[in-house]
Coordinates of C-alpha atoms in Angstrom, one line a residue:
Chain A
M15 CA 45.3 9.3 11.5
R16 CA 43.8 12.6 12.4
S17 CA 42.0 14.7 9.9
Y18 CA 44.2 16.9 7.7
L19 CA 43.9 20.6 8.0
P20 CA 41.9 22.2 5.3
V21 CA 43.5 24.4 2.7
P22 CA 42.3 27.9 3.8
T23 CA 40.7 28.8 0.5
R24 CA 38.5 25.7 0.5
P25 CA 35.4 25.0 2.5
T26 CA 35.8 22.6 5.4
P27 CA 34.3 19.2 5.0
R28 CA 31.2 18.7 7.1
P29 CA 32.1 17.4 10.6
G30 CA 31.0 13.9 11.6
R31 CA 31.4 12.3 8.3
S32 CA 34.1 9.8 7.5
A33 CA 36.7 10.9 5.0
A34 CA 35.4 8.5 2.4
S35 CA 31.9 9.7 2.6
T36 CA 33.0 13.3 2.0
R37 CA 33.7 12.5 -1.6
H38 CA 30.3 13.5 -2.9
I39 CA 29.5 16.5 -0.8
P40 CA 28.4 19.6 -2.8
F41 CA 31.6 21.6 -2.8
Q42 CA 33.5 18.8 -4.4
T43 CA 30.8 18.4 -7.0
A44 CA 31.2 22.1 -7.7
M45 CA 34.9 21.8 -8.0
L46 CA 34.6 19.0 -10.5
A47 CA 32.5 21.3 -12.7
M48 CA 35.3 23.9 -12.8
P49 CA 37.9 24.0 -15.5
P50 CA 40.6 21.2 -15.2
I51 CA 43.3 22.0 -12.7
I52 CA 45.9 20.3 -14.9
S53 CA 45.6 20.2 -18.7
V54 CA 48.0 18.3 -20.8
S55 CA 47.8 18.9 -24.5
N56 CA 49.5 16.9 -27.3
L57 CA 52.5 16.3 -25.0
S58 CA 55.4 14.3 -26.4
K59 CA 58.8 13.5 -24.9
T60 CA 61.7 12.2 -26.8
Y61 CA 64.9 11.6 -24.8
G62 CA 68.4 12.4 -26.2
S63 CA 68.8 8.7 -26.9
G64 CA 65.9 8.9 -29.3
F65 CA 63.6 6.9 -27.0
K66 CA 60.1 8.3 -27.2
A67 CA 58.8 8.1 -23.7
L68 CA 55.5 10.0 -24.3
N69 CA 53.6 10.2 -27.5
N70 CA 50.9 12.8 -28.0
V71 CA 49.4 12.6 -24.5
N72 CA 46.2 14.5 -23.8
L73 CA 44.8 14.5 -20.3
D74 CA 42.7 16.7 -18.0
I75 CA 42.8 16.3 -14.3
K76 CA 39.7 17.6 -12.5
R77 CA 39.9 19.8 -9.5
G78 CA 39.5 17.8 -6.2
E79 CA 39.6 14.3 -7.7
I80 CA 41.9 11.4 -7.0
F81 CA 43.3 10.3 -10.3
A82 CA 45.2 7.1 -10.7
L83 CA 47.6 6.7 -13.5
L84 CA 48.0 3.1 -14.1
G85 CA 50.6 1.4 -16.3
P86 CA 53.3 -1.2 -16.4
N87 CA 56.9 -0.4 -15.6
G88 CA 58.4 1.9 -18.2
A89 CA 55.1 3.0 -19.5
G90 CA 55.9 6.7 -19.1
K91 CA 54.2 7.5 -15.8
T92 CA 57.2 9.0 -14.1
T93 CA 58.2 10.9 -17.2
L94 CA 54.7 12.5 -17.4
I95 CA 54.9 13.6 -13.7
S96 CA 58.5 14.8 -14.1
I97 CA 57.5 17.1 -17.0
I98 CA 54.4 18.5 -15.2
C99 CA 56.6 19.2 -12.1
G100 CA 59.5 20.8 -14.0
I101 CA 62.1 18.1 -13.5
A102 CA 62.2 17.1 -17.2
N103 CA 61.8 19.3 -20.3
L104 CA 59.0 18.6 -22.7
S105 CA 59.7 18.0 -26.4
E106 CA 56.3 19.0 -27.9
G107 CA 52.9 20.1 -26.7
S108 CA 52.0 22.1 -23.6
V109 CA 50.8 21.7 -20.0
T110 CA 48.9 24.1 -17.8
V111 CA 48.6 23.8 -14.0
G112 CA 45.8 25.9 -12.5
G113 CA 45.7 27.8 -15.9
H114 CA 49.4 28.6 -15.8
D115 CA 51.7 27.4 -18.5
I116 CA 54.4 25.2 -16.9
V117 CA 57.2 26.8 -19.0
R118 CA 56.2 30.4 -19.4
D119 CA 54.6 30.8 -15.9
Y120 CA 56.6 28.2 -14.0
R121 CA 56.5 29.9 -10.7
A122 CA 52.7 30.1 -10.5
A123 CA 52.4 26.6 -11.8
R124 CA 54.9 24.9 -9.5
S125 CA 53.7 26.8 -6.4
L126 CA 50.5 24.7 -6.7
I127 CA 52.2 21.4 -6.8
G128 CA 53.6 19.1 -4.1
L129 CA 55.6 16.1 -5.4
V130 CA 56.5 12.9 -3.7
P131 CA 58.8 11.0 -6.0
Q132 CA 59.1 7.3 -6.3
E133 CA 62.6 6.9 -4.9
L134 CA 63.4 7.8 -1.3
H135 CA 65.6 10.9 -2.0
T136 CA 66.4 12.4 1.4
D137 CA 69.1 14.4 3.1
S138 CA 70.3 11.7 5.5
F139 CA 72.0 14.1 8.0
E140 CA 69.2 16.6 8.3
T141 CA 66.5 16.4 10.9
V142 CA 62.9 15.8 10.0
W143 CA 62.0 19.3 11.1
A144 CA 64.8 21.0 9.2
T145 CA 64.1 19.2 6.0
V146 CA 60.4 19.9 6.0
S147 CA 61.0 23.6 6.9
F148 CA 63.5 23.8 4.1
S149 CA 60.9 22.6 1.6
R150 CA 58.5 25.3 2.7
G151 CA 61.1 28.0 2.3
L152 CA 62.1 26.7 -1.1
F153 CA 58.5 27.2 -2.2
G154 CA 58.7 30.8 -1.0
K155 CA 56.3 30.4 1.9
P156 CA 56.8 32.3 5.1
K157 CA 57.7 30.3 8.2
N158 CA 54.7 28.6 9.9
P159 CA 55.8 26.2 12.6
A160 CA 52.2 25.5 13.5
H161 CA 51.5 24.2 10.0
I162 CA 54.7 22.0 10.0
E163 CA 53.7 20.7 13.4
K164 CA 50.3 19.8 12.1
I165 CA 51.6 17.9 9.1
L166 CA 54.2 16.0 11.2
K167 CA 51.5 15.0 13.7
D168 CA 49.1 14.0 10.9
L169 CA 51.8 11.8 9.4
S170 CA 52.7 10.3 12.9
L171 CA 56.2 11.9 12.6
W172 CA 56.0 14.3 15.5
D173 CA 58.0 12.3 17.9
K174 CA 60.7 11.9 15.2
K175 CA 60.9 15.6 14.4
D176 CA 64.4 16.0 15.8
S177 CA 65.7 12.7 14.5
K178 CA 68.1 12.6 11.6
I179 CA 66.6 11.1 8.6
I180 CA 69.2 8.4 8.3
T181 CA 67.9 6.9 11.5
L182 CA 64.3 6.5 10.2
S183 CA 62.8 3.3 8.7
G184 CA 61.8 3.2 5.0
G185 CA 58.1 3.8 5.8
M186 CA 59.0 6.9 7.9
K187 CA 61.2 8.2 5.2
R188 CA 58.3 7.9 2.7
R189 CA 56.2 9.9 5.1
V190 CA 58.9 12.5 5.5
M191 CA 58.8 13.0 1.8
I192 CA 55.0 13.4 1.9
A193 CA 55.5 16.0 4.7
K194 CA 58.0 17.9 2.6
A195 CA 55.5 17.9 -0.4
L196 CA 52.7 19.2 1.9
S197 CA 54.8 21.8 3.7
H198 CA 53.9 24.5 1.3
E199 CA 50.2 23.8 1.3
P200 CA 49.9 22.6 -2.3
Q201 CA 46.6 22.3 -4.1
I202 CA 47.8 19.4 -6.1
L203 CA 49.8 16.4 -4.8
F204 CA 51.6 14.0 -7.0
L205 CA 52.3 10.6 -5.5
D206 CA 54.6 8.5 -7.7
E207 CA 54.2 4.9 -6.6
P208 CA 53.5 6.0 -3.0
T209 CA 53.2 2.5 -1.6
A210 CA 56.0 0.7 -3.5
G211 CA 57.8 -1.5 -1.0
V212 CA 55.5 -0.4 1.9
D213 CA 53.9 -3.0 4.1
V214 CA 50.1 -3.6 4.2
E215 CA 49.4 -1.7 7.4
L216 CA 51.4 1.3 6.3
R217 CA 49.7 1.2 2.9
K218 CA 46.3 1.4 4.5
G219 CA 47.6 4.3 6.5
M220 CA 48.8 6.0 3.4
W221 CA 45.4 5.6 1.7
E222 CA 43.8 7.1 4.8
V223 CA 46.1 10.2 4.5
V224 CA 45.3 10.5 0.8
R225 CA 41.5 10.4 1.5
T226 CA 41.7 13.1 4.2
L227 CA 43.8 15.2 2.0
Q228 CA 41.2 15.0 -0.7
A229 CA 38.5 15.9 1.8
S230 CA 40.4 19.1 2.4
G231 CA 40.3 20.0 -1.2
V232 CA 43.6 18.7 -2.5
T233 CA 43.7 17.2 -6.0
I234 CA 45.7 13.9 -6.0
I235 CA 47.4 12.2 -8.8
L236 CA 48.9 8.9 -8.0
T237 CA 50.8 6.5 -10.2
T238 CA 50.8 2.9 -9.4
H239 CA 51.2 -0.5 -10.9
Y240 CA 49.3 -2.0 -8.0
I241 CA 45.8 -2.4 -9.4
E242 CA 44.4 -2.8 -5.9
E243 CA 45.6 0.7 -5.1
A244 CA 43.8 2.3 -8.0
E245 CA 40.7 0.3 -7.3
E246 CA 40.7 1.3 -3.7
M247 CA 41.5 4.9 -4.1
A248 CA 40.8 6.5 -7.4
D249 CA 37.8 8.5 -8.7
R250 CA 39.1 8.2 -12.2
I251 CA 41.7 6.0 -13.8
G252 CA 43.9 6.6 -16.7
V253 CA 45.8 3.7 -18.3
I254 CA 49.1 4.5 -19.9
N255 CA 51.2 2.0 -21.9
K256 CA 54.2 2.6 -24.1
G257 CA 53.9 6.4 -23.7
E258 CA 50.3 6.6 -24.8
I259 CA 47.2 7.1 -22.7
I260 CA 45.0 4.3 -23.9
L261 CA 42.0 5.0 -21.6
V262 CA 40.6 7.5 -19.1
E263 CA 37.5 6.6 -17.4
D264 CA 35.5 6.9 -14.1
K265 CA 36.5 3.9 -12.0
A266 CA 32.9 2.8 -11.5
G267 CA 32.2 3.2 -15.2
L268 CA 35.3 1.4 -16.2
M269 CA 34.4 -1.5 -14.0
Q270 CA 30.9 -1.6 -15.3
K271 CA 31.8 -1.2 -18.9
L272 CA 34.3 -3.9 -19.0
G273 CA 33.1 -5.8 -16.0
K274 CA 32.4 -9.5 -16.4
K275 CA 31.0 -11.6 -13.6
E276 CA 31.7 -15.1 -12.6
L277 CA 29.1 -17.4 -11.1
K278 CA 30.4 -20.4 -9.1
V279 CA 27.9 -23.1 -8.5
H280 CA 29.0 -25.4 -5.7
L281 CA 27.6 -28.9 -6.0
Q282 CA 26.4 -31.4 -3.4
G283 CA 28.2 -34.2 -5.0
R284 CA 31.2 -34.6 -7.3
I285 CA 30.9 -34.9 -11.1
D286 CA 33.6 -36.0 -13.5
A287 CA 32.4 -34.1 -16.5
I288 CA 30.0 -31.4 -17.6
P289 CA 26.8 -33.2 -18.8
A290 CA 26.3 -32.9 -22.6
S291 CA 22.9 -31.2 -22.0
L292 CA 24.8 -28.2 -20.5
A293 CA 27.3 -27.8 -23.4
T294 CA 25.8 -24.5 -24.6
Y295 CA 26.7 -22.7 -21.4
N296 CA 30.4 -23.1 -21.9
L297 CA 30.9 -24.1 -18.3
E298 CA 34.1 -24.9 -16.6
L299 CA 34.5 -27.7 -14.1
S300 CA 36.5 -26.9 -11.0
D301 CA 39.6 -29.1 -10.4
D302 CA 38.0 -31.0 -7.5
G303 CA 34.8 -31.6 -9.5
H304 CA 32.7 -30.0 -6.7
A305 CA 31.8 -26.8 -8.6
V306 CA 31.0 -25.5 -12.0
I307 CA 32.0 -22.0 -13.1
Y308 CA 29.9 -19.8 -15.4
D309 CA 31.1 -16.5 -16.9
Y310 CA 28.4 -13.9 -17.8
D311 CA 28.2 -10.3 -18.9
T312 CA 26.5 -8.0 -16.5
K313 CA 25.6 -5.6 -19.3
G314 CA 23.7 -8.3 -21.2
D315 CA 19.8 -8.3 -21.3
R316 CA 19.9 -11.9 -20.3
T317 CA 22.5 -13.3 -18.1
G318 CA 21.4 -16.9 -18.6
I319 CA 21.5 -17.6 -14.9
T320 CA 17.9 -18.7 -14.5
S321 CA 18.0 -21.2 -17.4
L322 CA 21.4 -22.5 -16.2
L323 CA 20.0 -23.2 -12.8
N324 CA 17.0 -24.9 -14.3
D325 CA 19.1 -27.0 -16.7
L326 CA 21.4 -28.0 -13.8
R327 CA 18.3 -29.3 -11.9
N328 CA 17.0 -31.1 -15.0
A329 CA 20.4 -32.8 -15.3
G330 CA 20.0 -34.1 -11.8
I331 CA 22.7 -32.0 -10.3
R332 CA 22.0 -30.7 -6.8
I333 CA 23.4 -27.4 -5.7
S334 CA 24.8 -26.6 -2.3
D335 CA 25.9 -23.0 -2.7
L336 CA 26.3 -20.1 -5.1
D337 CA 28.8 -17.2 -5.2
T338 CA 29.5 -14.5 -7.8
R339 CA 32.7 -12.4 -8.3
Q340 CA 33.1 -9.2 -10.2
S341 CA 36.2 -9.2 -12.5
S342 CA 38.8 -7.0 -10.9
L343 CA 40.5 -3.9 -12.3
E344 CA 43.5 -6.1 -12.7
D345 CA 41.7 -8.4 -15.2
I346 CA 40.5 -5.3 -17.1
F347 CA 44.0 -3.8 -17.1
V348 CA 45.7 -6.9 -18.3
S349 CA 43.2 -7.3 -21.1
L350 CA 43.7 -3.6 -22.1
V351 CA 47.4 -3.7 -22.1
R352 CA 47.4 -6.9 -24.1
Q353 CA 45.2 -5.4 -26.8
V354 CA 47.8 -2.6 -27.6
Chain B
M23 CA 62.6 37.1 -6.7
N24 CA 61.9 34.2 -4.4
Y25 CA 64.0 35.5 -1.5
R26 CA 62.7 32.9 0.8
A27 CA 64.0 30.1 -1.5
I28 CA 67.4 31.8 -1.7
R29 CA 67.5 32.1 2.0
A30 CA 66.5 28.4 2.4
I31 CA 69.2 27.1 0.1
Y32 CA 71.8 29.5 1.6
L33 CA 71.0 28.5 5.2
F34 CA 70.9 24.8 4.3
E35 CA 74.3 25.0 2.8
M36 CA 75.7 27.0 5.7
A37 CA 74.2 24.5 8.1
R38 CA 76.2 21.9 6.3
T39 CA 79.4 23.9 7.0
W40 CA 78.7 24.1 10.7
R41 CA 77.9 20.4 10.8
T42 CA 81.2 19.6 9.1
L43 CA 83.2 22.2 10.9
L44 CA 86.3 20.1 11.2
Q45 CA 86.4 19.4 7.5
S46 CA 85.3 22.8 6.4
I47 CA 87.3 25.2 8.6
V48 CA 89.7 23.4 10.9
S49 CA 91.5 21.3 8.3
P50 CA 92.3 24.1 5.9
V51 CA 93.6 26.2 8.9
V52 CA 95.8 23.3 10.0
S53 CA 97.2 22.8 6.5
T54 CA 97.9 26.5 6.1
S55 CA 99.8 26.5 9.4
L56 CA 101.8 23.6 8.1
Y57 CA 102.7 25.7 5.0
F58 CA 103.9 28.4 7.3
V59 CA 106.1 26.1 9.2
V60 CA 107.6 24.4 6.1
F61 CA 107.9 27.4 3.7
G62 CA 108.0 30.3 6.2
A63 CA 110.4 28.8 8.7
A64 CA 112.4 26.3 6.7
I65 CA 112.8 28.1 3.3
G66 CA 112.2 31.6 4.8
S67 CA 115.4 31.2 6.8
R68 CA 117.3 31.0 3.5
I69 CA 115.4 33.6 1.5
T70 CA 115.3 36.5 3.8
E71 CA 113.5 39.1 1.7
V72 CA 111.4 39.3 -1.5
E73 CA 110.9 42.7 -3.0
G74 CA 111.3 44.4 0.3
V75 CA 109.2 42.2 2.6
S76 CA 110.2 39.2 4.6
Y77 CA 109.6 35.8 2.9
G78 CA 107.1 34.7 5.6
T79 CA 105.1 37.9 5.1
F80 CA 105.4 37.7 1.4
I81 CA 103.7 34.3 1.1
V82 CA 100.6 35.2 3.2
P83 CA 98.4 36.5 0.4
G84 CA 99.4 33.6 -1.8
L85 CA 98.5 31.1 1.0
V86 CA 95.1 32.8 1.6
M87 CA 94.4 32.7 -2.2
L88 CA 95.4 29.0 -2.3
S89 CA 92.9 28.1 0.3
V90 CA 90.2 30.4 -1.1
L91 CA 90.5 29.0 -4.6
T92 CA 90.5 25.3 -3.6
Q93 CA 87.8 25.7 -0.9
S94 CA 85.5 27.7 -3.1
I95 CA 85.7 25.0 -5.8
A96 CA 85.4 22.2 -3.3
N97 CA 82.4 23.8 -1.4
A98 CA 80.4 24.8 -4.5
S99 CA 81.1 21.7 -6.5
F100 CA 80.1 19.4 -3.6
G101 CA 77.1 21.6 -2.7
I102 CA 75.4 21.0 -6.0
Y103 CA 76.9 17.6 -6.8
F104 CA 75.6 16.0 -3.6
P105 CA 71.9 16.7 -4.3
K106 CA 72.4 15.3 -7.8
F107 CA 74.1 12.2 -6.3
V108 CA 71.5 11.4 -3.7
G109 CA 68.6 12.6 -5.8
T110 CA 67.3 15.5 -3.6
I111 CA 67.9 17.8 -6.6
Y112 CA 64.3 16.9 -7.6
E113 CA 63.0 19.3 -5.1
I114 CA 65.2 22.2 -6.3
L115 CA 64.1 21.6 -9.9
S116 CA 60.4 21.3 -9.0
A117 CA 60.4 24.4 -6.8
P118 CA 59.1 27.8 -8.0
I119 CA 62.6 29.3 -8.2
S120 CA 64.6 30.7 -11.1
Y121 CA 68.1 29.5 -12.1
L122 CA 69.5 32.8 -10.9
E123 CA 68.0 32.2 -7.4
I124 CA 69.5 28.7 -7.3
V125 CA 72.9 30.0 -8.2
I126 CA 72.7 32.8 -5.7
G127 CA 71.8 30.3 -2.9
Y128 CA 74.5 27.7 -3.7
V129 CA 77.3 30.0 -4.9
G130 CA 76.6 32.6 -2.2
A131 CA 76.9 30.0 0.5
A132 CA 80.1 28.5 -1.0
A133 CA 81.7 32.0 -1.4
T134 CA 80.7 33.0 2.2
K135 CA 82.4 29.9 3.5
S136 CA 85.6 30.6 1.7
I137 CA 85.7 34.2 2.6
I138 CA 85.3 33.3 6.3
L139 CA 88.0 30.8 5.8
G140 CA 90.3 33.3 4.1
L141 CA 89.8 35.7 7.0
I142 CA 90.5 33.0 9.5
I143 CA 93.7 32.1 7.7
L144 CA 94.8 35.7 7.6
A145 CA 94.2 35.9 11.4
T146 CA 96.2 32.6 11.8
A147 CA 99.0 34.1 9.6
A148 CA 99.1 37.2 11.9
L149 CA 100.2 34.9 14.7
F150 CA 103.3 33.9 12.7
V151 CA 104.3 37.0 10.9
P152 CA 103.7 40.8 11.2
L153 CA 101.0 41.8 8.7
H154 CA 100.2 45.2 7.3
I155 CA 97.4 45.6 4.8
H156 CA 97.9 48.8 2.7
H157 CA 94.5 48.7 0.9
P158 CA 92.0 46.7 3.0
W159 CA 89.1 47.5 0.8
W160 CA 90.9 46.3 -2.3
M161 CA 92.0 43.3 -0.3
L162 CA 88.3 42.5 0.5
T163 CA 87.3 43.2 -3.1
F164 CA 89.8 40.7 -4.5
L165 CA 88.9 38.2 -1.8
V166 CA 85.2 38.5 -2.6
L167 CA 85.6 38.5 -6.3
T168 CA 87.9 35.5 -6.2
A169 CA 85.6 33.6 -3.8
V170 CA 82.5 34.2 -6.0
T171 CA 84.3 33.5 -9.3
F172 CA 85.8 30.2 -8.1
S173 CA 82.6 29.2 -6.4
L174 CA 80.8 29.6 -9.7
F175 CA 83.6 27.6 -11.3
G176 CA 83.0 24.9 -8.6
F177 CA 79.3 25.0 -9.3
I178 CA 80.0 24.3 -13.0
I179 CA 82.3 21.4 -12.1
G180 CA 79.6 20.0 -9.7
I181 CA 77.0 20.0 -12.4
W182 CA 79.4 18.6 -15.0
A183 CA 80.7 15.8 -12.8
D184 CA 78.9 12.5 -13.0
G185 CA 81.1 10.7 -10.5
F186 CA 83.3 11.5 -7.5
E187 CA 86.4 11.0 -9.6
K188 CA 85.4 13.8 -12.0
L189 CA 84.5 16.0 -9.0
Q190 CA 88.1 15.7 -7.7
M191 CA 89.8 15.7 -11.1
I192 CA 89.7 19.4 -12.0
P193 CA 90.7 20.7 -8.5
M194 CA 93.5 18.2 -8.2
L195 CA 94.9 18.2 -11.7
V196 CA 94.3 21.7 -12.8
V197 CA 93.6 24.2 -10.0
T198 CA 96.1 23.0 -7.4
P199 CA 99.0 23.0 -9.9
L200 CA 98.0 26.4 -11.3
T201 CA 97.9 27.8 -7.8
F202 CA 101.3 26.4 -6.8
L203 CA 102.8 27.7 -10.1
G204 CA 100.9 31.0 -9.9
G205 CA 103.3 32.7 -7.6
S206 CA 101.9 31.7 -4.2
F207 CA 105.3 31.1 -2.8
Y208 CA 107.5 33.2 -5.1
S209 CA 107.5 36.3 -7.1
V210 CA 107.1 35.7 -10.8
N211 CA 110.0 38.2 -11.3
M212 CA 112.3 35.7 -9.6
L213 CA 111.9 33.3 -12.6
P214 CA 114.0 33.2 -15.7
S215 CA 112.4 35.3 -18.5
G216 CA 111.3 32.3 -20.5
W217 CA 109.4 30.7 -17.6
R218 CA 108.1 34.1 -16.7
T219 CA 106.3 34.4 -20.1
I220 CA 104.8 30.9 -19.7
T221 CA 103.7 31.7 -16.2
L222 CA 101.8 34.8 -17.4
L223 CA 99.4 32.4 -19.2
N224 CA 98.3 31.1 -15.8
P225 CA 95.2 33.0 -14.7
V226 CA 95.9 32.5 -11.1
V227 CA 99.0 34.7 -11.3
Y228 CA 96.8 37.7 -11.8
L229 CA 94.6 36.8 -8.8
I230 CA 97.5 36.4 -6.5
S231 CA 99.4 39.4 -7.8
G232 CA 96.4 41.7 -7.3
F233 CA 95.7 40.3 -3.9
R234 CA 99.3 40.7 -2.9
W235 CA 99.4 44.3 -4.1
S236 CA 96.5 45.1 -1.8
F237 CA 98.7 44.0 1.1
Y238 CA 102.2 45.3 0.2
E239 CA 101.8 47.3 -3.0
I240 CA 104.1 44.9 -4.7
A241 CA 102.8 43.2 -7.8
D242 CA 104.0 40.9 -10.7
V243 CA 101.5 42.5 -13.1
S244 CA 99.6 45.8 -12.9
V245 CA 96.6 45.9 -10.6
G246 CA 94.3 47.0 -13.4
L247 CA 95.2 43.8 -15.3
S248 CA 94.7 41.7 -12.2
L249 CA 91.2 43.1 -11.7
G250 CA 90.4 42.8 -15.4
M251 CA 91.4 39.2 -15.5
T252 CA 89.4 38.4 -12.4
L253 CA 86.3 40.1 -13.8
G254 CA 86.9 38.4 -17.1
F255 CA 87.0 34.9 -15.5
L256 CA 83.9 35.8 -13.5
A257 CA 82.1 36.7 -16.8
I258 CA 83.2 33.4 -18.4
C259 CA 81.8 31.4 -15.4
M260 CA 78.6 33.4 -15.4
A261 CA 78.1 32.7 -19.2
L262 CA 78.8 29.0 -18.6
V263 CA 76.2 28.8 -15.8
W264 CA 73.7 30.7 -17.9
W265 CA 74.2 28.2 -20.7
I266 CA 73.9 25.2 -18.3
F267 CA 70.5 26.4 -17.0
R268 CA 69.3 27.4 -20.4
T269 CA 69.9 23.9 -21.8
G270 CA 69.3 22.0 -18.7
Y271 CA 72.7 20.4 -19.2
R272 CA 73.2 17.4 -16.8
L273 CA 70.3 18.7 -14.7
K274 CA 67.2 18.0 -16.8
N275 CA 66.5 15.4 -19.3

């Protein structure tokens, strides 16, 4: 994918750097120090049926970041997005977008936002060009064919611009929806489950688009229940469960804070049981008897690895290989959601 | 005012008209021509004159109104129901536009379509019978007011409906009977006095009567009353639309 055009008010990323490496260039650091672009305060939502979808949510989104909202199905992710974007009414609390209250000053707030909903809602009989141009008009922007052309080219939709949407594949329709959301040059992009039902290649392409967008200064909030996606993309991660935000953390910090590591010691021969002399290590024997697995905490002063290796040798066990694995965000997530 | 948004919605809806030209324009014209053949030629040969004009000529304003009423409701109800049905309404709700602008876009386009249709039917009628319009400006005023009012009414139905059946129910079971019984094909004065009183409860009588007056200066009720009833119905529809958007009824959770 080609680089995405920068939003005019933002400095252009330095040339010659990959999208991923532009994350820490100075202007973005400066943007992160600015007041939050979205501020959610004491937000609650109770549906007519009495179901409480959101319960006293407080959340700040920093300017220019990629924020992943992670949670199981029915946790309240889509409800939260719908309220911020104006599709659902809030019951209690308040939300500001770029400093504008979403109820009192809805025009200013909504102009800043592009929304790509989870479901593929499209006008089947419209052409790609017409539907994307319609979105731009709806947001009150003057016509700008060059901008629409750029978006369609960036999203590899240019050769489909005159096709009716009904003739497109699911992945293309998803990209049409992204193009619609970007048509009015938003500063914030909401992607609700952007890669649900999308194949691996297309998912990678989508991630690339998101990164180049961030490099051009757009703040991105994505919801997902694919942990891999949050792990790959996000600067910060919020975990929502049963309508409550249970954690917001830098991704790296989160991984480090809760991260456990696993050491797998491959053996030259096969053993039937863990020798009694190694009982204190709480080792696990692999199914085939050719490896032992040791869990340790990376934060601890002593990991116990050195003494384990010594004791293995003393027990007459010969080692053929070692590998370690960081626990994934998925492990962290599962343990978090279980705790609630 | 977000004029560009109004324009976008209006042009989007009008584009739908041109795309479905057969359904939107041609089919009402064909059905109106059939009415002329059946009522004008078959019945008209037996009823020669109604209040000084030939029967074929007499039914023209009623036929135009019949189409304008049903098409306004159909266009506007479908225009707002369809985005709700396929889910594209999310974009309208998340755009920086006011409720008034949404209504102007959708109702404006639906009304435009039915006004165009009304004029086409008039032109078609002129091929069958001699037409003379005494008060062209009043004719246009009644046409526009009726188209706007019933487009608003259709908009309300489109928001209220949560299935295609409901979408069809009001036009089929309420509006069409009221139009047929509202003096499209006869003068209310031709009815026995008991029926005449009942007929005067039908709001469509006032629309058709006023519209017919602008053509031939013959009316079942006074023109002032016709205008008053039309404006009253417009006001009721506006109040209902205002309430819908204020509460988010069937649009927002």
